[in-house]
PDB file of C-alpha atoms in Angstrom:
ATOM      1  CA  ALA A  10      -8.795  -8.195 -20.213  1.00 54.00           C
ATOM      2  CA  TYR A  11      -5.616  -7.331 -18.370  1.00 55.00           C
ATOM      3  CA  LYS A  12      -2.410  -8.698 -19.855  1.00 63.00           C
ATOM      4  CA  GLU A  13       0.788  -8.506 -17.866  1.00 63.00           C
ATOM      5  CA  GLN A  14       3.304  -6.247 -19.571  1.00 62.00           C
ATOM      6  CA  GLN A  15       7.013  -5.848 -19.152  1.00 70.00           C
ATOM      7  CA  PHE A  16       8.146  -2.446 -17.908  1.00 72.00           C
ATOM      8  CA  PRO A  17      11.513  -1.210 -16.661  1.00 83.00           C
ATOM      9  CA  ARG A  18      11.967  -1.819 -12.946  1.00 90.00           C
ATOM     10  CA  LEU A  19      13.233   1.728 -12.472  1.00 91.00           C
ATOM     11  CA  HIS A  20      12.224   5.063 -13.985  1.00 91.00           C
ATOM     12  CA  ILE A  21      13.937   8.308 -12.989  1.00 90.00           C
ATOM     13  CA  GLU A  22      12.587  11.709 -14.003  1.00 92.00           C
ATOM     14  CA  LYS A  23      15.289  14.275 -13.352  1.00 93.00           C
ATOM     15  CA  LYS A  24      13.870  17.502 -11.964  1.00 94.00           C
ATOM     16  CA  ASP A  25      15.303  20.326  -9.873  1.00 94.00           C
ATOM     17  CA  THR A  26      13.180  19.859  -6.764  1.00 94.00           C
ATOM     18  CA  GLU A  27      13.986  20.129  -3.069  1.00 94.00           C
ATOM     19  CA  GLN A  28      12.741  16.619  -2.385  1.00 95.00           C
ATOM     20  CA  ALA A  29      13.029  13.352  -4.225  1.00 96.00           C
ATOM     21  CA  HIS A  30       9.542  11.932  -4.719  1.00 97.00           C
ATOM     22  CA  LEU A  31       9.372   8.163  -5.004  1.00 97.00           C
ATOM     23  CA  CYS A  32       6.666   5.638  -5.725  1.00 98.00           C
ATOM     24  CA  LEU A  33       7.476   2.004  -5.069  1.00 97.00           C
ATOM     25  CA  ALA A  34       4.807  -0.291  -6.483  1.00 97.00           C
ATOM     26  CA  LEU A  35       3.846  -3.951  -6.665  1.00 97.00           C
ATOM     27  CA  THR A  36       1.017  -5.859  -8.308  1.00 96.00           C
ATOM     28  CA  GLY A  37      -2.068  -5.994  -6.083  1.00 97.00           C
ATOM     29  CA  LEU A  38      -5.497  -7.626  -6.392  1.00 98.00           C
ATOM     30  CA  PRO A  39      -8.494  -6.918  -8.645  1.00 96.00           C
ATOM     31  CA  LEU A  40     -11.801  -5.624  -7.310  1.00 94.00           C
ATOM     32  CA  LEU A  41     -13.572  -8.982  -7.273  1.00 93.00           C
ATOM     33  CA  HIS A  42     -10.749 -10.955  -5.675  1.00 96.00           C
ATOM     34  CA  PRO A  43     -11.865 -12.721  -2.462  1.00 95.00           C
ATOM     35  CA  LYS A  44      -8.757 -11.475  -0.619  1.00 98.00           C
ATOM     36  CA  ARG A  45      -9.343  -7.851  -1.508  1.00 97.00           C
ATOM     37  CA  PHE A  46     -10.280  -6.815   2.037  1.00 98.00           C
ATOM     38  CA  THR A  47      -7.322  -8.739   3.424  1.00 98.00           C
ATOM     39  CA  LEU A  48      -5.021  -6.621   1.264  1.00 98.00           C
ATOM     40  CA  ASP A  49      -6.819  -3.463   2.365  1.00 98.00           C
ATOM     41  CA  LEU A  50      -6.160  -4.380   5.994  1.00 98.00           C
ATOM     42  CA  LEU A  51      -2.525  -5.211   5.255  1.00 98.00           C
ATOM     43  CA  ASN A  52      -2.191  -1.751   3.738  1.00 98.00           C
ATOM     44  CA  VAL A  53      -3.626  -0.114   6.864  1.00 98.00           C
ATOM     45  CA  ILE A  54      -0.874  -1.777   8.869  1.00 98.00           C
ATOM     46  CA  LEU A  55       1.780  -0.798   6.334  1.00 98.00           C
ATOM     47  CA  GLY A  56       1.065   2.798   5.511  1.00 96.00           C
ATOM     48  CA  GLU A  57      -2.326   4.297   6.296  1.00 95.00           C
ATOM     49  CA  GLY A  58      -2.284   6.938   8.983  1.00 91.00           C
ATOM     50  CA  MET A  59       0.094   8.161  11.660  1.00 93.00           C
ATOM     51  CA  SER A  60       0.147   4.844  13.530  1.00 93.00           C
ATOM     52  CA  SER A  61       1.162   2.810  10.463  1.00 97.00           C
ATOM     53  CA  ARG A  62       4.540   1.120  10.240  1.00 98.00           C
ATOM     54  CA  LEU A  63       5.850   3.363   7.470  1.00 98.00           C
ATOM     55  CA  PHE A  64       4.933   6.545   9.330  1.00 97.00           C
ATOM     56  CA  THR A  65       6.234   5.486  12.730  1.00 97.00           C
ATOM     57  CA  GLU A  66       9.427   3.815  11.499  1.00 97.00           C
ATOM     58  CA  ILE A  67      10.499   5.786   8.414  1.00 97.00           C
ATOM     59  CA  ARG A  68       9.288   9.253   9.362  1.00 96.00           C
ATOM     60  CA  ASP A  69       9.200   9.366  13.160  1.00 96.00           C
ATOM     61  CA  LYS A  70      12.029   7.056  14.229  1.00 96.00           C
ATOM     62  CA  LEU A  71      14.463   7.339  11.313  1.00 96.00           C
ATOM     63  CA  GLY A  72      13.523  10.829  10.114  1.00 96.00           C
ATOM     64  CA  LEU A  73      13.995   9.801   6.485  1.00 96.00           C
ATOM     65  CA  ALA A  74      10.779  11.142   4.950  1.00 95.00           C
ATOM     66  CA  TYR A  75       8.853  14.391   5.030  1.00 92.00           C
ATOM     67  CA  SER A  76       5.731  12.491   4.065  1.00 96.00           C
ATOM     68  CA  ILE A  77       5.097   8.797   3.538  1.00 98.00           C
ATOM     69  CA  HIS A  78       2.082   6.557   3.056  1.00 98.00           C
ATOM     70  CA  SER A  79       0.873   3.544   1.108  1.00 98.00           C
ATOM     71  CA  TYR A  80      -2.319   2.891  -0.807  1.00 98.00           C
ATOM     72  CA  VAL A  81      -3.987   0.139  -2.810  1.00 98.00           C
ATOM     73  CA  GLU A  82      -5.937   0.306  -6.053  1.00 97.00           C
ATOM     74  CA  HIS A  83      -8.457  -2.345  -7.075  1.00 96.00           C
ATOM     75  CA  PHE A  84      -9.383  -2.326 -10.761  1.00 94.00           C
ATOM     76  CA  LEU A  85     -11.653  -4.834 -12.466  1.00 92.00           C
ATOM     77  CA  ASP A  86      -8.827  -6.938 -13.868  1.00 93.00           C
ATOM     78  CA  THR A  87      -5.780  -6.052 -11.785  1.00 94.00           C
ATOM     79  CA  GLY A  88      -4.606  -3.988  -8.841  1.00 97.00           C
ATOM     80  CA  SER A  89      -1.614  -2.323  -7.242  1.00 97.00           C
ATOM     81  CA  VAL A  90       0.072  -1.626  -3.929  1.00 98.00           C
ATOM     82  CA  THR A  91       2.054   1.626  -3.863  1.00 98.00           C
ATOM     83  CA  VAL A  92       4.275   3.345  -1.321  1.00 98.00           C
ATOM     84  CA  TYR A  93       4.840   7.087  -1.772  1.00 98.00           C
ATOM     85  CA  ALA A  94       7.532   9.047   0.041  1.00 98.00           C
ATOM     86  CA  GLY A  95       9.100  12.486  -0.194  1.00 97.00           C
ATOM     87  CA  VAL A  96      12.719  12.408   0.985  1.00 97.00           C
ATOM     88  CA  GLU A  97      15.923  14.406   0.859  1.00 96.00           C
ATOM     89  CA  PRO A  98      17.771  13.357  -2.311  1.00 94.00           C
ATOM     90  CA  LYS A  99      20.861  12.356  -0.321  1.00 94.00           C
ATOM     91  CA  ASN A 100      18.690  10.017   1.786  1.00 94.00           C
ATOM     92  CA  LEU A 101      17.029   8.297  -1.169  1.00 95.00           C
ATOM     93  CA  PRO A 102      18.962   4.971  -1.138  1.00 95.00           C
ATOM     94  CA  VAL A 103      18.691   4.491   2.624  1.00 96.00           C
ATOM     95  CA  ALA A 104      14.993   5.447   2.544  1.00 96.00           C
ATOM     96  CA  ILE A 105      14.303   2.873  -0.166  1.00 96.00           C
ATOM     97  CA  LYS A 106      16.103   0.212   1.867  1.00 96.00           C
ATOM     98  CA  ALA A 107      14.088   1.117   4.965  1.00 97.00           C
ATOM     99  CA  ILE A 108      10.792   0.942   3.042  1.00 98.00           C
ATOM    100  CA  LEU A 109      11.711  -2.449   1.596  1.00 97.00           C
ATOM    101  CA  GLU A 110      12.543  -3.666   5.092  1.00 97.00           C
ATOM    102  CA  GLN A 111       9.036  -2.722   6.221  1.00 97.00           C
ATOM    103  CA  LEU A 112       7.557  -4.579   3.254  1.00 97.00           C
ATOM    104  CA  SER A 113       9.631  -7.644   4.122  1.00 97.00           C
ATOM    105  CA  GLN A 114       8.463  -7.558   7.729  1.00 97.00           C
ATOM    106  CA  LEU A 115       4.854  -7.854   6.559  1.00 97.00           C
ATOM    107  CA  LYS A 116       5.713 -11.439   5.605  1.00 97.00           C
ATOM    108  CA  GLU A 117       6.005 -12.195   9.311  1.00 97.00           C
ATOM    109  CA  THR A 118       3.040 -12.674  11.635  1.00 97.00           C
ATOM    110  CA  VAL A 119       1.383  -9.402  12.644  1.00 98.00           C
ATOM    111  CA  PRO A 120       1.103  -9.134  16.461  1.00 98.00           C
ATOM    112  CA  GLU A 121      -2.474  -9.465  17.709  1.00 97.00           C
ATOM    113  CA  PRO A 122      -2.663  -5.970  19.295  1.00 97.00           C
ATOM    114  CA  GLU A 123      -1.522  -4.384  16.021  1.00 98.00           C
ATOM    115  CA  LEU A 124      -4.023  -6.462  14.053  1.00 98.00           C
ATOM    116  CA  THR A 125      -6.874  -5.459  16.370  1.00 98.00           C
ATOM    117  CA  LYS A 126      -5.913  -1.791  16.114  1.00 97.00           C
ATOM    118  CA  ALA A 127      -5.828  -1.974  12.307  1.00 97.00           C
ATOM    119  CA  LYS A 128      -9.249  -3.637  12.210  1.00 98.00           C
ATOM    120  CA  GLU A 129     -10.768  -0.971  14.446  1.00 97.00           C
ATOM    121  CA  MET A 130      -9.255   1.757  12.287  1.00 96.00           C
ATOM    122  CA  SER A 131     -10.603   0.165   9.095  1.00 96.00           C
ATOM    123  CA  LYS A 132     -14.089  -0.237  10.517  1.00 97.00           C
ATOM    124  CA  GLY A 133     -14.063   3.243  12.021  1.00 95.00           C
ATOM    125  CA  ARG A 134     -13.173   4.857   8.710  1.00 93.00           C
ATOM    126  CA  LEU A 135     -15.902   2.909   6.946  1.00 94.00           C
ATOM    127  CA  LEU A 136     -18.547   3.887   9.495  1.00 94.00           C
ATOM    128  CA  LEU A 137     -17.445   7.526   9.395  1.00 94.00           C
ATOM    129  CA  ARG A 138     -17.724   7.495   5.624  1.00 91.00           C
ATOM    130  CA  MET A 139     -21.292   6.242   5.887  1.00 92.00           C
ATOM    131  CA  GLU A 140     -22.331   9.398   7.761  1.00 93.00           C
ATOM    132  CA  ASP A 141     -22.154  11.359   4.512  1.00 92.00           C
ATOM    133  CA  SER A 142     -25.043  10.832   2.064  1.00 94.00           C
ATOM    134  CA  ARG A 143     -22.902  11.360  -1.014  1.00 95.00           C
ATOM    135  CA  SER A 144     -20.388   8.787   0.224  1.00 93.00           C
ATOM    136  CA  VAL A 145     -23.189   6.281   0.824  1.00 92.00           C
ATOM    137  CA  ALA A 146     -24.476   6.839  -2.707  1.00 95.00           C
ATOM    138  CA  GLY A 147     -20.971   6.392  -4.105  1.00 93.00           C
ATOM    139  CA  TRP A 148     -20.441   3.275  -2.004  1.00 91.00           C
ATOM    140  CA  MET A 149     -23.646   1.609  -3.208  1.00 92.00           C
ATOM    141  CA  GLY A 150     -23.574   2.867  -6.786  1.00 94.00           C
ATOM    142  CA  GLY A 151     -19.941   1.956  -7.300  1.00 92.00           C
ATOM    143  CA  GLN A 152     -20.516  -1.590  -6.090  1.00 91.00           C
ATOM    144  CA  GLU A 153     -23.607  -2.044  -8.252  1.00 94.00           C
ATOM    145  CA  ILE A 154     -21.963  -0.726 -11.412  1.00 93.00           C
ATOM    146  CA  LEU A 155     -18.614  -2.461 -11.006  1.00 90.00           C
ATOM    147  CA  THR A 156     -19.523  -5.735  -9.303  1.00 89.00           C
ATOM    148  CA  GLY A 157     -23.276  -6.194  -9.706  1.00 90.00           C
ATOM    149  CA  ARG A 158     -23.494  -6.873  -5.982  1.00 90.00           C
ATOM    150  CA  ILE A 159     -23.894  -4.548  -3.009  1.00 93.00           C
ATOM    151  CA  LEU A 160     -22.226  -5.504   0.258  1.00 93.00           C
ATOM    152  CA  SER A 161     -23.750  -3.864   3.304  1.00 93.00           C
ATOM    153  CA  VAL A 162     -21.617  -2.111   5.896  1.00 94.00           C
ATOM    154  CA  ASP A 163     -22.369  -4.929   8.350  1.00 96.00           C
ATOM    155  CA  GLN A 164     -21.162  -7.505   5.833  1.00 96.00           C
ATOM    156  CA  VAL A 165     -17.888  -5.662   5.262  1.00 96.00           C
ATOM    157  CA  VAL A 166     -17.369  -5.222   9.007  1.00 97.00           C
ATOM    158  CA  ALA A 167     -17.874  -8.983   9.448  1.00 98.00           C
ATOM    159  CA  ILE A 168     -15.341  -9.689   6.685  1.00 98.00           C
ATOM    160  CA  ILE A 169     -12.773  -7.412   8.348  1.00 98.00           C
ATOM    161  CA  ASP A 170     -13.368  -8.965  11.778  1.00 98.00           C
ATOM    162  CA  ALA A 171     -12.820 -12.465  10.368  1.00 98.00           C
ATOM    163  CA  ILE A 172      -9.394 -11.748   8.837  1.00 98.00           C
ATOM    164  CA  THR A 173      -6.596 -13.558  10.671  1.00 98.00           C
ATOM    165  CA  ALA A 174      -2.920 -12.778  11.130  1.00 98.00           C
ATOM    166  CA  GLU A 175      -2.089 -15.935   9.195  1.00 98.00           C
ATOM    167  CA  GLU A 176      -4.174 -14.784   6.220  1.00 98.00           C
ATOM    168  CA  LEU A 177      -2.283 -11.491   6.232  1.00 98.00           C
ATOM    169  CA  ARG A 178       1.052 -13.297   6.363  1.00 98.00           C
ATOM    170  CA  GLN A 179       0.146 -15.644   3.515  1.00 98.00           C
ATOM    171  CA  LEU A 180      -1.048 -12.789   1.302  1.00 98.00           C
ATOM    172  CA  ALA A 181       2.104 -10.784   2.005  1.00 98.00           C
ATOM    173  CA  GLN A 182       4.208 -13.819   1.045  1.00 98.00           C
ATOM    174  CA  GLU A 183       2.218 -14.121  -2.171  1.00 97.00           C
ATOM    175  CA  LEU A 184       2.268 -10.481  -3.297  1.00 97.00           C
ATOM    176  CA  LEU A 185       5.420  -8.942  -1.860  1.00 96.00           C
ATOM    177  CA  VAL A 186       7.863 -10.477  -4.312  1.00 94.00           C
ATOM    178  CA  GLY A 187      11.073  -8.809  -5.434  1.00 92.00           C
ATOM    179  CA  SER A 188      10.518  -9.513  -9.130  1.00 92.00           C
ATOM    180  CA  GLN A 189       7.292  -7.482  -9.003  1.00 93.00           C
ATOM    181  CA  LEU A 190       8.882  -4.321  -7.574  1.00 95.00           C
ATOM    182  CA  ARG A 191       8.796  -1.174  -9.705  1.00 95.00           C
ATOM    183  CA  LEU A 192      10.285   2.164  -8.658  1.00 95.00           C
ATOM    184  CA  ALA A 193       9.661   5.646 -10.063  1.00 95.00           C
ATOM    185  CA  VAL A 194      11.572   8.677  -8.775  1.00 95.00           C
ATOM    186  CA  VAL A 195      11.217  12.379  -9.566  1.00 96.00           C
ATOM    187  CA  GLY A 196      13.949  14.703  -8.343  1.00 95.00           C
ATOM    188  CA  PRO A 197      17.586  15.793  -8.647  1.00 94.00           C
ATOM    189  CA  ILE A 198      18.910  12.249  -8.984  1.00 89.00           C
ATOM    190  CA  ALA A 199      22.271  11.374 -10.530  1.00 81.00           C
ATOM    191  CA  ASP A 200      22.197   9.123 -13.585  1.00 71.00           C
ATOM    192  CA  ASP A 201      24.613   6.707 -11.968  1.00 69.00           C
ATOM    193  CA  GLU A 202      22.632   6.359  -8.723  1.00 74.00           C
ATOM    194  CA  PRO A 203      22.561   2.554  -8.178  1.00 84.00           C
ATOM    195  CA  LEU A 204      18.886   2.312  -7.230  1.00 89.00           C
ATOM    196  CA  GLU A 205      17.737  -0.678  -9.265  1.00 86.00           C
ATOM    197  CA  GLU A 206      20.042  -3.041  -7.391  1.00 88.00           C
ATOM    198  CA  LEU A 207      18.170  -2.146  -4.190  1.00 89.00           C
ATOM    199  CA  LEU A 208      14.899  -3.605  -5.481  1.00 90.00           C
ATOM    200  CA  LYS A 209      14.923  -6.872  -3.579  1.00 90.00           C
ATOM    201  CA  LEU A 210      12.521  -8.484  -1.113  1.00 82.00           C
TER     202      LEU A 210
END
């Protein structure tokens, strides 16, 4: 069974690269958690695709990242939420602050048009995936092996449709906590770069 372990909040791997590559992570939800799909939808809003908040705000509007996205992992006994970004080393502190601001804003109510758009995107991706036989086999086999239960596409679509803005807000309040933040950076970063003090939500 998963046991929570104590790790440093910040890890820097010095490397002579053009970009600084960062991963900012928080504890997520395990595979069998009833709010798993709620977290998946929250992640769509945060950082999946070109219409996500991270892409439009950090990359398009602020020009702070060459690439940026977020993703979730659901394991049997734990999970994670991770933001990846590739930025100019000189922009690293301001990029981290901007990412954390987007995480903080998820604790506020998501506007209905944005919620609807995220739901349609989630359902569309699922339905597109089901057009490939190998993906269908992986979808069904993975569920059977890992959970002992197979949810149909229609069931998952119904779950997504039923998620409310308030449920998203409550889950964000629960998971997006400053004490859970962990940051890893690879790049030409100075040893005295005060990054750990930025890790607040």
